[in-house]
Amino acid sequence: MQPPRLHKRYSALSLLREGLRGHSGWQQAWRSPEPKPAYDAIIIGGGGQGLATAYYLAKNHGMTKVAVIEKGWIGGGNTGRNTATIRSNYFYPESVALYDYSLKLYETLGRELNYNIMFSQRGVVTVAHSDAEMEIAARIVNAMQINGTDAELFSRTQVLEKAPLLNSGDEARYPIFGGVWQGRAGVARHDAVAWGYARAADARGVDIIQDCAVTGFLIEKGRCVGVETSKGEIRAEAVGIATAGNSGVMADMAGFTLPIKSYSLQAMVSEPVKPCLDTVVLYLGTGTYMFQSDKGEIVVGGGIDRIPSYAQRGNPPVQATVLSGMLEMFPSFAQLKMLRQWAGVVDVVPDSSPIIGPSPVPGLYLNCGWGTGGFKAIPAGGVVFAHLLATGEHHDISRPFDLDRFRTGRLVDEAAGSGIAH
Amino acid sequence: MQLFSCPFCGPRDETEFTFGGEAGKIRPEPAPEVSAEDWSKYLHRVGNPRGATSEIWVHQTCGEYFLMERDTVSHVVSTTNALRKS
Amino acid sequence: MTSHRIGSLANETLHFTFDGTRYDGRPGDTIASALLANGVRVVGRSFKYHRPRGIMGYSVEEPNALVDVTLNGVTTPNLRATTEALVDGMVVRAVNASPTAAGDRKGFLDRFAALLPAGFYYKTFIWPDWHRFEPSIRAMAGLGRLDPTNEPPAQNPQIAAHCDVLVIGGGPAGLHAATQAASEGRSVMLVDDQQTIGGSLLFRHAEIDGKQGGEWASAVAAELTAQGHRVLANTTAYGVYDHNLVALWQRRLGQPDAQWRVRARRIVLAAGAIERPLLFPDNDRPGIMLADAALSYLAQHKVLVGRRIVLATNNGRAYPVAEALRAAGADVTIADLRQQAHDGAIAGARIEAVHGSNGVEAVTVSGQRLAADCLLMSGGLTPSVHLYCQAGGKLAYDETIAAFVPREDLPGMRVVGAASGHYSLAEILGGDGPIHPYAIAPAWPEAGVQGRQWVDFQNDVTVKDIALAERENFRAVEHLKRYTTLGMATDQGKTSNMNGLATMAALTGRTIPQTGTTTYRPPFVPVPFGVVAGRRRGEFFNPVRRLVLENEHREAGATFREYGGWLRPAWFGGANGAANIRREAIAARTAVAILDGSPLGKIEVIGPDAGALVDYNSYNTLSTLKPGRIRYGFMLTESGVIYDDGVTTKIADDHYVVSCSSGHVAGVVARLEEWRQDRFDPARVFVHNSTPQWATLTASGPRARKLVSSLSLGVDLDDAVLPHMAFADGQFDGAMARVSRVSFTGDRSYEIAVPSSKAANLLAAMREAGKELDAVLMGSEALLLLRAEKGYLIAGKDTDGTTMPHDLGITGPMNKRQNEYVGRRSLFTDNAQRADRQQLVGLTVEGQTMLPVGTHGVETVNNTRRSIGFVTSSYESPTLNRPIALGLIERGMERKGEMIDLVHLGQVFRAEITDPCAFDPEGARLNA
């Protein structure tokens, strides 16, 4: 195994030392190498999932002839467009196994990568608005506890303690009855996750190749042996697809179809204000959720658009729905202004669970279908996908998420089980 | 906000329409003769083109299903056509 | 005092305070012009280093002057002082400064700037944990302060409009384009974000058609209005969306702001251009402003920004500014960075130092120290192409003007005037070119300049930060932006993006177009959330559906709750829910209860193929019913999962009424309609949702027949004629009445549907008839309890998104039906045939313990506890005098009689698996 490349460690001390000499000694966070003709494994897509996969291929499997191929700039897809929430408040044991493992990895990820990803475990509360919804909330909390993750059934008072500015008046369209609380959940700095993995993977010898678009697959005797790119042909023993939002395009290129439809998902932020919201709040009634970033911006998101699309842009009716939802929850936020608004393209799968596993083409593997929730699963997604690429076999955690489930009918449909769409 | 043209009612805001799936998908039947693979394809496998696409939509206001050719990146609608013959 | 007012446009005085000090202003002032008129220098602090900052711009580009404004007792944070009109009595505070902008306690942070470069937080606070540091970092961040008591009401209208041509920008180019379009007979809408139409004509000298520029603009606007076109001032076009939809934010005097959604055949973008700052050390000091801003304050507010002014420029546009300032009495030195300067200017000038920290005291120009109280910057113009790019337009770099301009017009959008890089009136209107041609010599940063040069003022991004990003390989424009936060402040990079881009280009040896631009996204300026959200709040947010008889139920003492989107009586008789539900349930078992079941779906399927359609739609065959008979059944999704349950009535061979849950009506209509058009001849079957036309009242209980018999419905109630699951047409109050024998309580029930207009009379008649029968009004809660005693399920409550009919023990159709129906094939997948599926059962706990809904059944395998299902319904049964529960439990049907463990929030229960039906399993009471 190749020893890790020497990288200047980040710390308060190194920052001080560099501060005294004009920060002239910092190295590239990652190199920008030209692609080699062949690798042991390549991953298409330099988002969080792809970069984490490369990192774990090197770290867990000792593979260093690994490349990440990115058509634009790393972290520029959904990794840089999501609302950065990390949680494992899921109903089914298969889901909890995946997302809670991810949450655990996130808890130590900053130290592991020597990069502050600013994981802020400020908790997520999903608010219920009726006795019937409280019963569903109890069903979820019990499931989470049985599945081994932390969860509490919050009373109305507890919800309001966490978010005192919530609309608690009699005129509220959606009264607060209580909710599902997961205290270990939180938010992180999304770009930092991509950059931290990129830097750590690069230190272990992974080639990160930006501005390199995949234009086709090299298929020999029915097996995928590499890719054609805008920078030439690159061969590999195993090829992984981690191109959320464009999974359908990749599948089309490789000659198969997936149970995936692409939709826009929008998010918005306010101008920064001093701290006024210390947790992540989701209303079942409005479908809107929000938190306050460390910079002070209120980050708000909601449901996906209704029209299949690859356009990464917003749409006024959905904005109005999401924002009126937010103002219904926090009437005082109507004094704030929308500073930015953007959209990502998400893979929507019938059961809203990811697809991880071999593709119909041998040698080609899938990491896709994350819908709106891929960011929180980056560390675990990386571990299990690296396992798959390195061994050709499923990790125990990824087996239930194989493409085969659509044939057997054994879906992992959280909305079906918990009555709440994730 | 997109503008779609219902073949019966003319151009209307997208909020009046609901996506009904891709065009040309045939339901395999009778059930006892349909393989698990074919049924799964019918239920779940979808074309997801980046670019030109042919889709079924319903105009909720008048209730009619129709065919729409549009582009999933530019959002340009090229044609809309009634499914009924008459 | 340096900046000051030199004349008066109005006599009235407005009073306001800034950071606790009282000042006066004039009508027409913005907060910024009033502060300048009073000589206020330091108006804010930068985001990171808390550097003192003054007003730099005059409009939307302003990065520094952000204020919290209290008016009439409520505070609005983060208002831009340059665009906010001054109102008498305003209490204005600088954001991010304490106690005042001038005397900010955190001003010392700037001394540690060397330790706080771009992205420093990614490199530290890692050990032991980010949580230790986050609270104090968060407290430092943020600009203004949210006022928790300020809850602006949802009164912002959203106005839809359309026009042939929408002109964005009321400067010379916009007005010219609007006039032209109007003369061609097109309907025109012209919008401008300033209080007055005119754009640069309001402060740059021009003569058009023999009129002074501002007067010409007013005249053109007035003419357009007179011709019936719309001219909106104070209105910002902030977003362009699909199919030429433009979103406008209109500020309205004395009324809530409005959002306009304008669908335009063509858009003319005439949004002008924004002046760039120049890069030199300490270019962020208070007293350093944009040249256009100085001119605007002079012309529009009679405020002179300094007495001894150094005007640094790299282009010819600054010369008329100097002339105007001199004419107003200022001493102006032009420091022209170009080698070829005009008369009276310092040619080839370099701005080497700015002296004074809270205000400019002197400027060192090319080694010469010039006393000055103000330094103006004219770094060239950046066309405002935001909306063009939002619409999908691509940019081209024009070397001659050192700016990105639209590459070509879009099918629905033309860009004109300064926004397209045509800066002179001559280019727009014809005529002579300016005396001082633009002739810009771009002054991009040079390597090795000492000191800090600000690129993004609000977010404290300097040339050094960009150099650090370059060194660390954050070279992609989006990486640069995200790593350094360049362009991500509330001014959205209007003055910084171009300089930042050029800096990165210079550092990497690439050209500016090779370096690229970031994506332009809406909104063009920050827009109040309320304007985007509109009035969809409170009762207008997902409005509840209301019963025709709501008032009658209220008068009868109903407590209302929302069920499936409908506001329905939960119980009658006051606050004590539990006691009243019990009272109503007992009456329904011993006497008779009256229930309003109007929201229940009634979907008519009519025509020769009606039977085939309802059969295909349903798990159970319905067409084999005799006319006048009713059958219960399920509707499945194509995945085989129960979508809804309900009864279907066959009124005639070609007429069925499909009933469904109140929350599923729209969905069932949609699926019937979809299959009708997809699979049947639409001429032979028709689907009509008649739910809103009918009101349905149900009498249920052993005395139900007695009650119904006194209503004179003209229906033979003899059980031989109208048995359980039969239907008859009757009459009530001169109108049609449909009487159905269906029961959701397990007791004899009559459902009477009458036209909604007859609902109140029917209710009155039933209550009158019920008096001597001890009849009660019953709410939904008692009904939910009674049906649970019978083991009748509620789809979506006692089933989940995996439940198939055979999980309820109903296997007849799947085993016997020979024809197709929705979901059929899915009932035979591996998953559907699994032995360990969750099935609906009853759960009986010994004693009086109630199982909370949501309790899970558990079993332990290999020391690991796992869920085997959960409780879906649970009640204290007044009929049986014990708790009852339903649940979905793995292999439940074959495990009847077994005891299982259950757990709820750590509390452990044991219960016996039983049949779901806990009461009257033979169904004798249906006919009792």
Coordinates of N, CA and C in Angstrom, one line a residue, chain C residues 778-831:
Chain C
M778 N -73.6 12.3 16.7 CA -72.3 11.6 16.9 C -71.2 12.2 16.0
G779 N -70.0 12.3 16.6 CA -68.9 12.9 15.8 C -68.0 11.7 15.3
S780 N -67.0 12.1 14.6 CA -66.1 11.1 14.0 C -65.4 10.2 15.0
E781 N -65.1 10.7 16.2 CA -64.3 9.9 17.1 C -65.0 8.7 17.6
A782 N -66.3 8.9 17.9 CA -67.1 7.7 18.3 C -67.3 6.7 17.2
L783 N -67.4 7.2 16.0 CA -67.5 6.3 14.9 C -66.2 5.5 14.7
L784 N -65.1 6.1 14.9 CA -63.8 5.5 14.8 C -63.7 4.3 15.8
L785 N -64.2 4.6 17.0 CA -64.2 3.7 18.1 C -65.1 2.5 17.7
L786 N -66.3 2.8 17.3 CA -67.3 1.7 17.1 C -66.8 0.8 16.0
R787 N -66.2 1.4 14.9 CA -65.8 0.5 13.8 C -64.6 -0.4 14.3
A788 N -63.8 0.2 15.2 CA -62.7 -0.6 15.7 C -63.1 -1.8 16.5
E789 N -64.2 -1.7 17.2 CA -64.8 -2.8 18.0 C -65.2 -3.9 17.0
K790 N -65.6 -3.5 15.8 CA -66.0 -4.5 14.8 C -64.8 -5.0 14.0
G791 N -63.6 -4.4 14.1 CA -62.5 -4.7 13.3 C -62.5 -4.2 11.9
Y792 N -63.4 -3.2 11.7 CA -63.4 -2.6 10.4 C -62.2 -1.6 10.3
L793 N -61.5 -1.7 9.1 CA -60.3 -0.9 9.0 C -60.5 0.4 8.4
I794 N -59.6 1.3 8.7 CA -59.5 2.6 8.1 C -58.3 2.5 7.2
A795 N -58.5 2.7 5.9 CA -57.3 2.6 4.9 C -56.4 3.7 5.3
G796 N -55.1 3.4 5.4 CA -54.1 4.4 5.7 C -53.8 4.5 7.2
K797 N -54.7 4.0 8.0 CA -54.5 4.0 9.5 C -54.2 2.5 9.9
D798 N -55.1 1.6 9.5 CA -54.9 0.2 9.9 C -54.2 -0.5 8.7
T799 N -53.9 0.2 7.7 CA -53.1 -0.4 6.6 C -52.0 0.6 6.4
D800 N -50.9 0.1 5.9 CA -49.8 1.1 5.5 C -49.5 0.9 4.0
G801 N -48.5 1.5 3.5 CA -48.2 1.5 2.1 C -47.7 0.1 1.6
T802 N -47.8 -0.9 2.4 CA -47.4 -2.2 2.0 C -48.5 -3.2 2.0
T803 N -49.6 -2.8 2.6 CA -50.7 -3.8 2.9 C -51.5 -4.2 1.7
M804 N -51.6 -5.5 1.4 CA -52.4 -6.0 0.3 C -53.6 -6.7 0.8
P805 N -54.6 -6.9 0.0 CA -55.8 -7.5 0.5 C -55.7 -8.8 1.2
H806 N -54.7 -9.6 0.8 CA -54.6 -10.9 1.4 C -54.0 -10.8 2.8
D807 N -53.4 -9.6 3.1 CA -52.9 -9.4 4.5 C -54.1 -9.1 5.4
L808 N -55.3 -8.9 4.9 CA -56.5 -8.8 5.7 C -57.3 -10.1 5.6
G809 N -56.7 -11.1 4.9 CA -57.4 -12.3 4.8 C -58.4 -12.4 3.7
I810 N -58.4 -11.4 2.8 CA -59.4 -11.3 1.7 C -58.7 -11.8 0.5
T811 N -58.9 -13.1 0.2 CA -58.1 -13.7 -0.9 C -59.0 -14.1 -2.1
G812 N -60.3 -14.0 -1.9 CA -61.2 -14.5 -3.0 C -60.8 -14.0 -4.4
P813 N -60.9 -12.7 -4.6 CA -60.6 -12.2 -6.0 C -59.3 -12.6 -6.5
M814 N -58.2 -12.6 -5.7 CA -56.9 -12.9 -6.3 C -56.8 -14.3 -6.6
N815 N -57.5 -15.2 -5.9 CA -57.5 -16.6 -6.3 C -58.4 -17.0 -7.4
K816 N -59.6 -16.2 -7.5 CA -60.6 -16.7 -8.4 C -60.8 -15.8 -9.6
R817 N -60.6 -14.5 -9.5 CA -60.9 -13.6 -10.6 C -60.1 -13.9 -11.8
Q818 N -60.7 -14.0 -13.0 CA -60.0 -14.4 -14.2 C -59.7 -13.2 -15.1
N819 N -60.3 -12.0 -14.8 CA -60.0 -10.9 -15.7 C -59.1 -9.9 -15.0
E820 N -58.6 -8.9 -15.7 CA -57.6 -8.0 -15.2 C -58.3 -6.9 -14.3
Y821 N -57.5 -6.5 -13.3 CA -57.9 -5.4 -12.5 C -56.6 -4.7 -12.0
V822 N -56.7 -3.5 -11.6 CA -55.6 -2.7 -11.2 C -54.8 -3.4 -10.1
G823 N -53.5 -3.6 -10.3 CA -52.7 -4.2 -9.2 C -52.6 -5.7 -9.2
R824 N -53.3 -6.3 -10.2 CA -53.4 -7.8 -10.1 C -52.1 -8.5 -10.1
R825 N -51.2 -8.2 -11.1 CA -50.0 -8.9 -11.2 C -49.1 -8.7 -9.9
S826 N -49.2 -7.6 -9.3 CA -48.3 -7.3 -8.1 C -48.7 -8.2 -6.9
L827 N -49.9 -8.8 -6.9 CA -50.2 -9.6 -5.8 C -49.5 -11.0 -5.8
F828 N -48.8 -11.2 -6.9 CA -48.1 -12.5 -7.1 C -46.6 -12.4 -7.2
T829 N -46.0 -11.2 -6.8 CA -44.6 -11.1 -6.8 C -44.0 -11.9 -5.6
D830 N -42.7 -12.1 -5.6 CA -42.0 -12.8 -4.4 C -42.4 -12.1 -3.1
N831 N -42.4 -10.8 -3.2 CA -42.6 -10.0 -2.0 C -44.1 -10.2 -1.5

